[in-house]
Coordinates of C-alpha atoms in Angstrom, one line a residue:
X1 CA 60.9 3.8 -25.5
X2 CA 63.2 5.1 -23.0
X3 CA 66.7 4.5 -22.0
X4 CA 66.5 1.7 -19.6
X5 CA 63.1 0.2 -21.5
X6 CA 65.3 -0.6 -24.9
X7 CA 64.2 -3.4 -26.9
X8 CA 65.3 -6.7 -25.7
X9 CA 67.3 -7.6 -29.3
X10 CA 69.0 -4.0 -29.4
X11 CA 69.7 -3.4 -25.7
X12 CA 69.6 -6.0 -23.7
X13 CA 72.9 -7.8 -22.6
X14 CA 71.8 -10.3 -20.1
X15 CA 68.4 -11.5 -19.3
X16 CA 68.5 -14.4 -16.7
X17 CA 64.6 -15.6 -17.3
X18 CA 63.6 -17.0 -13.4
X19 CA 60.4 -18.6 -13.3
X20 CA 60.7 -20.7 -10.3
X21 CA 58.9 -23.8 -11.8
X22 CA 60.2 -26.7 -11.1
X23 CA 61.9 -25.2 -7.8
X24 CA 61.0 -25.1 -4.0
X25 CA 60.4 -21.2 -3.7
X26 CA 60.3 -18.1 -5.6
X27 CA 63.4 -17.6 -7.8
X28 CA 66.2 -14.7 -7.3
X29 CA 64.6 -12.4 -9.7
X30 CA 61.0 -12.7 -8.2
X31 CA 62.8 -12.1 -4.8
X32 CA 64.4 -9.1 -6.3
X33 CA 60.8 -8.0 -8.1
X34 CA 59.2 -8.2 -5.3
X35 CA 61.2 -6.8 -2.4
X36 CA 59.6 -3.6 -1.7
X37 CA 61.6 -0.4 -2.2
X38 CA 60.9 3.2 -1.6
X39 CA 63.1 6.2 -3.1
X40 CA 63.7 9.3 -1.6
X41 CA 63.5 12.4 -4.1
X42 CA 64.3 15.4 -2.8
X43 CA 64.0 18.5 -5.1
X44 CA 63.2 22.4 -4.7
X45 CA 60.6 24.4 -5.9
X46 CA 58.7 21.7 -7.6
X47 CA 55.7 20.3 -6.1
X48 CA 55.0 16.3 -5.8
X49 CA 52.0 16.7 -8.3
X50 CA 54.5 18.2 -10.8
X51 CA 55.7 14.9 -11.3
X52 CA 53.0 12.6 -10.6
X53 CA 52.5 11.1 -14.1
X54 CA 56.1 10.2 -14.2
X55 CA 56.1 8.2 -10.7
X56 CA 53.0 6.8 -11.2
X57 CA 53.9 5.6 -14.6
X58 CA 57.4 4.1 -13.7
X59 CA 55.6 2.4 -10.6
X60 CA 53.2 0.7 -12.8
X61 CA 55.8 -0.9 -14.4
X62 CA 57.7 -1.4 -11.1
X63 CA 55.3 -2.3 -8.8
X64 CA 57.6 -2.6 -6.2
X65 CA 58.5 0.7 -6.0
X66 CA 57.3 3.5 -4.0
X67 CA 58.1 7.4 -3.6
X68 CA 58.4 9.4 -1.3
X69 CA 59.0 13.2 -2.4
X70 CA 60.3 16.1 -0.4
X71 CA 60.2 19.6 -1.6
X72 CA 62.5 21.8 0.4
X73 CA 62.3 25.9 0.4
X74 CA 65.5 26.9 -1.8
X75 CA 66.9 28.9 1.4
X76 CA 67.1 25.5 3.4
X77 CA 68.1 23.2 0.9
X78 CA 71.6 22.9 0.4
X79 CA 72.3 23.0 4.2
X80 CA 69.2 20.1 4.8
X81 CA 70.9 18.4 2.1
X82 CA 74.0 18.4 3.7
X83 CA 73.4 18.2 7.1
X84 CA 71.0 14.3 6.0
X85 CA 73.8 13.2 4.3
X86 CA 76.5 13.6 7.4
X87 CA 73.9 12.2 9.5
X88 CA 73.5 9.2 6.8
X89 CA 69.8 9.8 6.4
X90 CA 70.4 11.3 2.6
X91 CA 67.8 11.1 -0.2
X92 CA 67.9 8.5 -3.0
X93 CA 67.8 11.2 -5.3
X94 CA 68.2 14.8 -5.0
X95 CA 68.1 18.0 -7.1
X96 CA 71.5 19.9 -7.9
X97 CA 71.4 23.6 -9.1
X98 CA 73.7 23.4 -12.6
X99 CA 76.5 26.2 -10.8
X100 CA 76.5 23.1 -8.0
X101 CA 77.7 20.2 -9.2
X102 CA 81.2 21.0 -8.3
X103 CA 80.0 21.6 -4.8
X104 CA 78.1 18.1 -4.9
X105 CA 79.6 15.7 -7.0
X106 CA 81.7 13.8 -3.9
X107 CA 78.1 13.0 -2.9
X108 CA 77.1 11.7 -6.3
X109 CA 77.2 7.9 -8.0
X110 CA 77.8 8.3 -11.4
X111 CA 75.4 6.8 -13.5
X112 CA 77.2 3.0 -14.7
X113 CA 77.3 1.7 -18.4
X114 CA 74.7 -0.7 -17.2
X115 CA 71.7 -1.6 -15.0
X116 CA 70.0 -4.9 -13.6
X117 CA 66.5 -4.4 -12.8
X118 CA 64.0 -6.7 -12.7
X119 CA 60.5 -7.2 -14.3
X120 CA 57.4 -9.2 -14.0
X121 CA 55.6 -9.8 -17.4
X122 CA 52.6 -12.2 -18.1
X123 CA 53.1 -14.6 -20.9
X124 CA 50.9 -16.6 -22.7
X125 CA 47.5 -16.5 -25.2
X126 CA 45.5 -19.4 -23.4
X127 CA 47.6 -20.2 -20.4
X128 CA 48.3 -17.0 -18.5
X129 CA 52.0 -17.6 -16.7
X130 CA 54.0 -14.7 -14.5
X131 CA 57.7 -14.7 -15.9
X132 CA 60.1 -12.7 -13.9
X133 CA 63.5 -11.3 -15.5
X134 CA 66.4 -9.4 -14.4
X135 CA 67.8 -7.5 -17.7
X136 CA 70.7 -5.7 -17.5
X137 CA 70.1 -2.9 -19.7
X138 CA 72.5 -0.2 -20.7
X139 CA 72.4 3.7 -19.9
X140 CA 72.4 6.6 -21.6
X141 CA 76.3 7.5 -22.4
X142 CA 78.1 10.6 -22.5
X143 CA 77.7 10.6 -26.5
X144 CA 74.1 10.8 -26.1
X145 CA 74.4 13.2 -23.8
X146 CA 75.4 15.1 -26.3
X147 CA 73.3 14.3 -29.2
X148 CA 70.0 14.1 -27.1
X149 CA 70.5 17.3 -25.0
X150 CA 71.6 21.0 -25.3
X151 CA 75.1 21.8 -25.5
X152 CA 74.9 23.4 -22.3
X153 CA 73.6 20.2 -20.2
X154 CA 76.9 18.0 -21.3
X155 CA 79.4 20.8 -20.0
X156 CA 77.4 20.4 -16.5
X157 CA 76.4 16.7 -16.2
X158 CA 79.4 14.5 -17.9
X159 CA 82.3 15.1 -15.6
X160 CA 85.9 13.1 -14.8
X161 CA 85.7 9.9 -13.1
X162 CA 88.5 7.4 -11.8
X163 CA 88.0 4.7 -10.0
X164 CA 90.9 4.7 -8.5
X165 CA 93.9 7.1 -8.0
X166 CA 96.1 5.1 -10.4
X167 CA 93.3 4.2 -12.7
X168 CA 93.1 6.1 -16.2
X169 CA 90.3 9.4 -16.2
X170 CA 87.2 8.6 -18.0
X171 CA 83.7 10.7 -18.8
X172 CA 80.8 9.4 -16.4
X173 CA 77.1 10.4 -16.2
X174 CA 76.8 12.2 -13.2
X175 CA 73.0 13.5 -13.3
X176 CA 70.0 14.3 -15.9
X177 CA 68.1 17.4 -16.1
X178 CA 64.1 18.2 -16.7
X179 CA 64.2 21.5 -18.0
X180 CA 66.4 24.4 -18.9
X181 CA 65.1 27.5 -18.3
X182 CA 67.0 31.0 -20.0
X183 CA 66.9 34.3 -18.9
X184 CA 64.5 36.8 -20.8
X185 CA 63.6 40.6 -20.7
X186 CA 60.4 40.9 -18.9
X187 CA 58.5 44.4 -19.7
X188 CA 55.8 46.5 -18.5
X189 CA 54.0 47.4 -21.5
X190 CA 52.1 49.9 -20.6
X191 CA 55.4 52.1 -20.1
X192 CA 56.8 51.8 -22.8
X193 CA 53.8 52.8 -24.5
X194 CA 54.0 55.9 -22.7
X195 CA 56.6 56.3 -23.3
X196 CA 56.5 56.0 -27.1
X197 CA 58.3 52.7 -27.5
X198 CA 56.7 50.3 -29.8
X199 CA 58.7 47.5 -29.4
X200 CA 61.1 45.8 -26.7
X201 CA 64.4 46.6 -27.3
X202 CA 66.4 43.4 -29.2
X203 CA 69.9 45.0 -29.4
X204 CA 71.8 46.8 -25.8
X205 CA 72.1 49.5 -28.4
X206 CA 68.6 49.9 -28.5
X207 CA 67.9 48.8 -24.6
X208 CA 70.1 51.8 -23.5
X209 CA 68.1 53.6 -25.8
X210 CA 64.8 53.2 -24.3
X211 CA 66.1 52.9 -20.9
X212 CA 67.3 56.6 -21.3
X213 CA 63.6 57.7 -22.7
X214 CA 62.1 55.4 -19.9
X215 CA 64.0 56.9 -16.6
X216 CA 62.5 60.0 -14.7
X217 CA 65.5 61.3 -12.4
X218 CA 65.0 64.4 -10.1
X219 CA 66.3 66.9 -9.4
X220 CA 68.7 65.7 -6.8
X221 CA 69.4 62.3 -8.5
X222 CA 66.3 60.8 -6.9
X223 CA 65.0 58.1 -9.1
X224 CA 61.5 58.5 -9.8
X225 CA 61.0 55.8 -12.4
X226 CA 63.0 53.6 -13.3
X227 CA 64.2 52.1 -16.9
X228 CA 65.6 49.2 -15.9
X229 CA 66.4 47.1 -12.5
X230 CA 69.9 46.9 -13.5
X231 CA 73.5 48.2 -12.6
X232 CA 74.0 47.1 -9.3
X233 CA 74.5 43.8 -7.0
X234 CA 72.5 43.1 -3.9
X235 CA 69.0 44.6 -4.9
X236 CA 69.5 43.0 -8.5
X237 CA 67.9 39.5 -8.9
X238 CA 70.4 37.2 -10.5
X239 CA 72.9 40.2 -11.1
X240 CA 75.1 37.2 -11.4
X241 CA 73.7 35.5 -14.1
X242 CA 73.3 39.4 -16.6
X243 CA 76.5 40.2 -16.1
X244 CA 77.6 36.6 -16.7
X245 CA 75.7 36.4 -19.9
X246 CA 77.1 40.6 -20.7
X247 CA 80.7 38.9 -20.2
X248 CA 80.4 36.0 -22.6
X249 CA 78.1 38.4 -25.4
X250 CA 80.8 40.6 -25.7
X251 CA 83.3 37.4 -26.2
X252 CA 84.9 37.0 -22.6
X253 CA 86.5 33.7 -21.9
X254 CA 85.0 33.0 -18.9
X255 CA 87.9 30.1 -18.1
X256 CA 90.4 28.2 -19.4
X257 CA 90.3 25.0 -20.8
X258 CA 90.7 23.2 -17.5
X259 CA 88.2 25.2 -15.8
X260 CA 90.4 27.8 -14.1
X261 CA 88.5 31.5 -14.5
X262 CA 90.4 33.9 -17.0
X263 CA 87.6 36.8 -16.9
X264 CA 89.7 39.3 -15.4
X265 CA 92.8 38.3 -17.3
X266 CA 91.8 37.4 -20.9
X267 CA 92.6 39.6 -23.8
X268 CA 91.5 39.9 -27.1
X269 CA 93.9 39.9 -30.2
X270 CA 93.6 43.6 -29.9
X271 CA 95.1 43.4 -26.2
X272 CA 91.2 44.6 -25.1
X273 CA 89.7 42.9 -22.2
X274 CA 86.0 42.3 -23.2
X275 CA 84.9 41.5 -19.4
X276 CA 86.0 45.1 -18.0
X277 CA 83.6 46.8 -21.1
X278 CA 80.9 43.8 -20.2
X279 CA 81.2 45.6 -16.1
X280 CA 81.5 49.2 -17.2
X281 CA 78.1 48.9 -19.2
X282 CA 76.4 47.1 -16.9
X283 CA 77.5 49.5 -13.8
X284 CA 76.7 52.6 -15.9
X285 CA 73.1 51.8 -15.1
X286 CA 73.8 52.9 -11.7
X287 CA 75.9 55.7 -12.3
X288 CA 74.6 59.4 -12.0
X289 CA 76.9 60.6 -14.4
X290 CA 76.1 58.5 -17.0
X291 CA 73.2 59.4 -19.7
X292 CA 71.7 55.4 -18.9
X293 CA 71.3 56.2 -15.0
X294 CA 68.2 54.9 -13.5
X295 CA 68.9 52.4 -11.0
X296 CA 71.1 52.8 -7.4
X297 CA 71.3 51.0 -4.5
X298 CA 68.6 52.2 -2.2
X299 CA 66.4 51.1 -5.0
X300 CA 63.8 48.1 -3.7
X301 CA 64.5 44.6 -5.5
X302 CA 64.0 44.5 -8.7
X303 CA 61.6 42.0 -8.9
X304 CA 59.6 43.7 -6.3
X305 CA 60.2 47.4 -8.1
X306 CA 59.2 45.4 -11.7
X307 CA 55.3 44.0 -9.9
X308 CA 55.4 47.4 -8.2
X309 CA 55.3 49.3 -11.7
X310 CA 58.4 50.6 -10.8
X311 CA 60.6 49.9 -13.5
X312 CA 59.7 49.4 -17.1
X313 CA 62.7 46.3 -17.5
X314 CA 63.0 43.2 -15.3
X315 CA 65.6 40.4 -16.2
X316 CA 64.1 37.3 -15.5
X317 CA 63.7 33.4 -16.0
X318 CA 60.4 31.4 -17.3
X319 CA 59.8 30.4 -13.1
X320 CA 59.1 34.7 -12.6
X321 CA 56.2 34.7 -15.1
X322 CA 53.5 32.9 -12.6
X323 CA 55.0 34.9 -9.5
X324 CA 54.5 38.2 -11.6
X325 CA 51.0 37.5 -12.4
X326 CA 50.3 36.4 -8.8
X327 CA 51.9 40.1 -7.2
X328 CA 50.6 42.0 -10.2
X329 CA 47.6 40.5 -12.2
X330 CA 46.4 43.5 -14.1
X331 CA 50.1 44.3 -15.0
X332 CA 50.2 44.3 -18.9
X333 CA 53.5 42.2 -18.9
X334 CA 55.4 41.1 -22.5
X335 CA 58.3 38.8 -22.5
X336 CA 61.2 39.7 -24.7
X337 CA 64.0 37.8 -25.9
X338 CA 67.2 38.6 -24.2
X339 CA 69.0 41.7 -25.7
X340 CA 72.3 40.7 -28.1
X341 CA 74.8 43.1 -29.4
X342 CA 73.9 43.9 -32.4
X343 CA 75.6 41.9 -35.4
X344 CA 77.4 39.1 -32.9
X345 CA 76.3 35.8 -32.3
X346 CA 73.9 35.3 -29.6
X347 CA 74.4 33.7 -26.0
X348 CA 71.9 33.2 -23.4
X349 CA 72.2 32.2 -20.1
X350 CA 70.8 29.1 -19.1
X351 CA 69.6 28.4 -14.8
X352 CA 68.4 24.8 -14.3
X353 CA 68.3 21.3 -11.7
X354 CA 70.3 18.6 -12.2
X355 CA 68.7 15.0 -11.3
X356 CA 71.3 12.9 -9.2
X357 CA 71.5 10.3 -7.4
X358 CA 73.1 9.6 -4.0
X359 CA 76.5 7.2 -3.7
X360 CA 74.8 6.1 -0.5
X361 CA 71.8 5.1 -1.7
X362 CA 71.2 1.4 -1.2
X363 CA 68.8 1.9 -4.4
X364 CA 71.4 2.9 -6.5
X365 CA 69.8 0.7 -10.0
X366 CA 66.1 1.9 -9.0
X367 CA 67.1 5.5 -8.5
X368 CA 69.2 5.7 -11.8
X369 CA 66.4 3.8 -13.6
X370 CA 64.1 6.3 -12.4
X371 CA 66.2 9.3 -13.4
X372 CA 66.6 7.9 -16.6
X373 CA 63.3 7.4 -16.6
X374 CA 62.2 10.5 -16.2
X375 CA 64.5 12.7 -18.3
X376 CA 63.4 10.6 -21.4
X377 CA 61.8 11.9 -24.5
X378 CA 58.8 9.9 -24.0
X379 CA 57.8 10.9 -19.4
X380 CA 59.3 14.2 -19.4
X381 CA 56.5 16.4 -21.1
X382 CA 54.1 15.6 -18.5
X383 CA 56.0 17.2 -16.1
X384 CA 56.8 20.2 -18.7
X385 CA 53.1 20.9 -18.9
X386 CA 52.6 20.8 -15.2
X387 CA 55.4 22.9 -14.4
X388 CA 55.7 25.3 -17.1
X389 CA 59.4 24.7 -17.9
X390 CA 61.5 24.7 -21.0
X391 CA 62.8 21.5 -22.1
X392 CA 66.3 20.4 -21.8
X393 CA 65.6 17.9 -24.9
X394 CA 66.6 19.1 -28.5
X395 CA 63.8 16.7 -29.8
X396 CA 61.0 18.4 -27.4
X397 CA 62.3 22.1 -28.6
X398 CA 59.4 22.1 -31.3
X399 CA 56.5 20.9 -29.7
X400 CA 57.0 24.1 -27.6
X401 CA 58.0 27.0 -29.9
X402 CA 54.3 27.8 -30.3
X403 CA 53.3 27.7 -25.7
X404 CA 52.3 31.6 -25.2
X405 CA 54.4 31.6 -22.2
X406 CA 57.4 29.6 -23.0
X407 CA 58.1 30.7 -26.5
X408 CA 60.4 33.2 -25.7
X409 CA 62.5 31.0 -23.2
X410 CA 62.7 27.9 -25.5
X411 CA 63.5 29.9 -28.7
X412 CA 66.8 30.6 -26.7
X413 CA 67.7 27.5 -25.4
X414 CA 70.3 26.8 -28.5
X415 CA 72.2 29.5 -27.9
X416 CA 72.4 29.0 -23.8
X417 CA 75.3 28.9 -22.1
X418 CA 76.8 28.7 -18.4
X419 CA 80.3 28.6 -16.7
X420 CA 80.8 28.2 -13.4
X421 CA 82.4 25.2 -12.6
X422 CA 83.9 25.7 -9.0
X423 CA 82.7 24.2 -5.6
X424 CA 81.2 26.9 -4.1
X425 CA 78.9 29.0 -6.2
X426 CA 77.6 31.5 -3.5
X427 CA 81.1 32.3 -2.7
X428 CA 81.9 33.0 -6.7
X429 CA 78.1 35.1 -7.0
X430 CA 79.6 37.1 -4.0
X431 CA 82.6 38.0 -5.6
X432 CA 80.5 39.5 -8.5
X433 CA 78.6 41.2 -6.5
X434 CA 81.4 42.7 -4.7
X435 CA 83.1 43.5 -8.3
X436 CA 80.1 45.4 -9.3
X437 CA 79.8 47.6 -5.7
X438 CA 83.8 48.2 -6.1
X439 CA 83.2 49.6 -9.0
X440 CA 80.4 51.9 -8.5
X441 CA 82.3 52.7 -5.2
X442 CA 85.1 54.5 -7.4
X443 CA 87.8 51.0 -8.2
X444 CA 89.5 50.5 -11.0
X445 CA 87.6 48.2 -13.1
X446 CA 90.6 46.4 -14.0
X447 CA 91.5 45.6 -10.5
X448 CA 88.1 45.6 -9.6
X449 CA 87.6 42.1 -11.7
X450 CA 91.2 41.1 -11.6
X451 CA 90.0 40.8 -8.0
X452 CA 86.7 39.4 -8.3
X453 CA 88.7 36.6 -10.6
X454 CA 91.0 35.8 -7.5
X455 CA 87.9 34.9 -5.2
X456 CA 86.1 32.5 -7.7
X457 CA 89.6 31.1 -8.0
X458 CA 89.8 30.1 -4.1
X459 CA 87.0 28.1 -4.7
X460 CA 88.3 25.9 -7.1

């Protein structure tokens, strides 16, 4: 059962039942059953067979419905996105990054409390009859968002709607994820048995710990191993996301309750800003004075020094694992849960898509069927299996607790968090980044990240 699919006694409002006997021609809801239509899907990173099940299953039931998929390089998309819609040759549906939908949602129709689509059954034990209905089912709301996702999705995908300027603010729909993936500590193994490390590290207590046994400095500060690819900004893959996740461990309010950023201004009860401490830890990796150096900036990228055997700690997502098997195959590789501070309450940072669909689509009840669709409990672990992702489904959470690969990622998935909620996320990772070389170059770390908090503000 999925959300569009309900039964016709529980869910479904209006049914206008158009056979067409008795008339000249084929009735409005054969016309509208029959009238071929193709949606546009454009996503990143996945390819078309990842979600071949789903489309092939939806256009069984829809057999006038066709697809046509475009998978777009990540370094292209958003300006191929943008530059199709100005030109009015947009997708039906199209992939949003969760730090985007600021960015996007102008672009976006949120999903309405109901749709009409029609369908063709065959009736009949002896006397086998085509009937052809248009039901007008409802949609998933923003309280099943809620209940039927993580806690994280709802923050990201139920946003503010009026209808007009004068009209009263309301929750809308505004896109369905597939997955969410969380970051995780990827390690070389064979290091830290070198090195006489048993285990991954599960507290930053421990993590500095082994990071310190792990590191094999020079004489003049060179780096000849590394602990861990961590401590600065442009050689750091998602520095954004660690120190993010570093901020809100260590209890930073990220932003205020209307969405403004407060991590450069918030104070504890004890007048203590947790965000500066979450900076000065993670910029001691990259510090030569500190006892936890073992990263700089003329280091290579992480994720190339982690494949390179390199660096004994990576800081990665579930989408790495298959890209670090591919560069380094014989690398004996363990995923680890992402360190905590030891005795707090965990947070993990969560980096997923966002299923939308286009305000000027002219397929507006297809496409959100087909979202719909798609998300549900019952489609979407085909296309879990066939691209390796964590689910985004608190119901699905069990059936992959025991995947070698995944285990780590979905055991974290109730704990996940994100918080960006501007319009322009590159602009808001740059301002990190910049935090983290301002501070490394000698700034104050309280204006350091009183001025990072004044960039992601400008792109409210």
């Amino acid at each position: 059962m999925t959300f569009s699919k309900r039964s016709i006694a529980g869910a479904l409002l209006t049914a206008l039942v158009l056979t067409g006997q008795g008339c000249g021609g084929p009735s409005a809801a054969e016309v509208a059953a029959t009238k071929p239509v193709t949606l546009t899907v454009w996503r990143v990173f996945d390819t078309a067979n990842t979600m071949r099940d789903i489309m092939d299953a939806y256009t069984k039931v829809h057999t006038n419905v066709s697809f046509k998929y475009v998978q777009l390089r990540p370094e292209e998309y958003r300006d191929e996105l943008l530059r199709a819609f100005a030109e009015g040759k947009g997708p039906d549906i199209f992939s949003v990054h969760n730090d985007g939908m600021g960015e996007f949602k102008s672009l976006m129709a949120p999903l309405p409390a109901t749709l009409k689509i029609p369908y063709t059954t065959v009736t009949g034990s002896v006397k086998k009859e085509k009937v052809t209905v248009i039901r007008e089912d409802p949609t998933i709301t923003p309280r099943e968002v809620r209940r039927d996702f993580l806690d994280v999705v709802a923050g990201d995908v139920v946003l503010p709607f009026q209808a007009t300027q004068n009209a009263p603010t309301e929750e809308k729909v505004y896109g369905l994820p597939l997955f969410v993936d969380t970051m995780a500590l990827y390690v070389n193994r064979d290091l830290l048995n070198a090195a006489g490390i048993a285990e991954p590290p599960v507290t930053w207590d421990e993590f500095q710990a082994a990071v310190m046994k792990l590191t094999k400095v020079g004489p003049n500060n060179e780096i000849i191993q590394s602990g861990a690819a961590l401590g600065t900004g442009a050689n750091v893959e998602r520095a954004f996301d660690i120190l993010s996740v570093l901020m809100m461990q260590n209890g930073t309010q990220m932003t205020d309750s209307r969405g403004n950023p407060t991590f450069g201004s918030y104070e504890t009860p004890a007048h203590t800003n947790p965000g500066q401490d979450a900076v000065r830890f993670y910029t001691d990796f990259a510090n030569p004075t500190k006892e936890v150096y073992g990263w700089n900036a003329q280091q290579p990228n992480s994720f190339d020094a982690f494949v390179a055997g390199k660096t004994a700690f990576f800081f990665g997502y579930a989408y790495h694992l298959p890209r670090i098997r591919a560069r380094a195959p014989k690398m004996n590789v363990e995923v680890s849960p992402m360190p905590q501070i030891k005795d707090s309450r965990a947070v993990n940072m969560a980096n997923y898509w966002i299923e939308t669909v286009s305000k000027a689509s002219k397929n507006q009840n297809f496409a959100w069927d087909f979202v719909q669709f798609a998300a549900s409990a019952e489609q979407v672990p085909s296309y879990l299996k066939a691209a390796a992702r964590p689910t985004a489904r608190r119901a699905l959470i069990q059936s992959q607790v025991n995947d070698e690969d995944l285990a780590v990622f979905v055991g974290q998935l109730l704990t996940a968090k994100d918080w960006y909620r501007g319009a322009d996320a590159a602009t808001a990772e740059a301002a990190f980044e910049k935090l983290i070389d301002d501070v490394l170059a000698g700034m104050d770390v309280e204006d350091a990240i009183k001025s990072a908090q004044n960039r992601v503000i400008q792109t409210l």
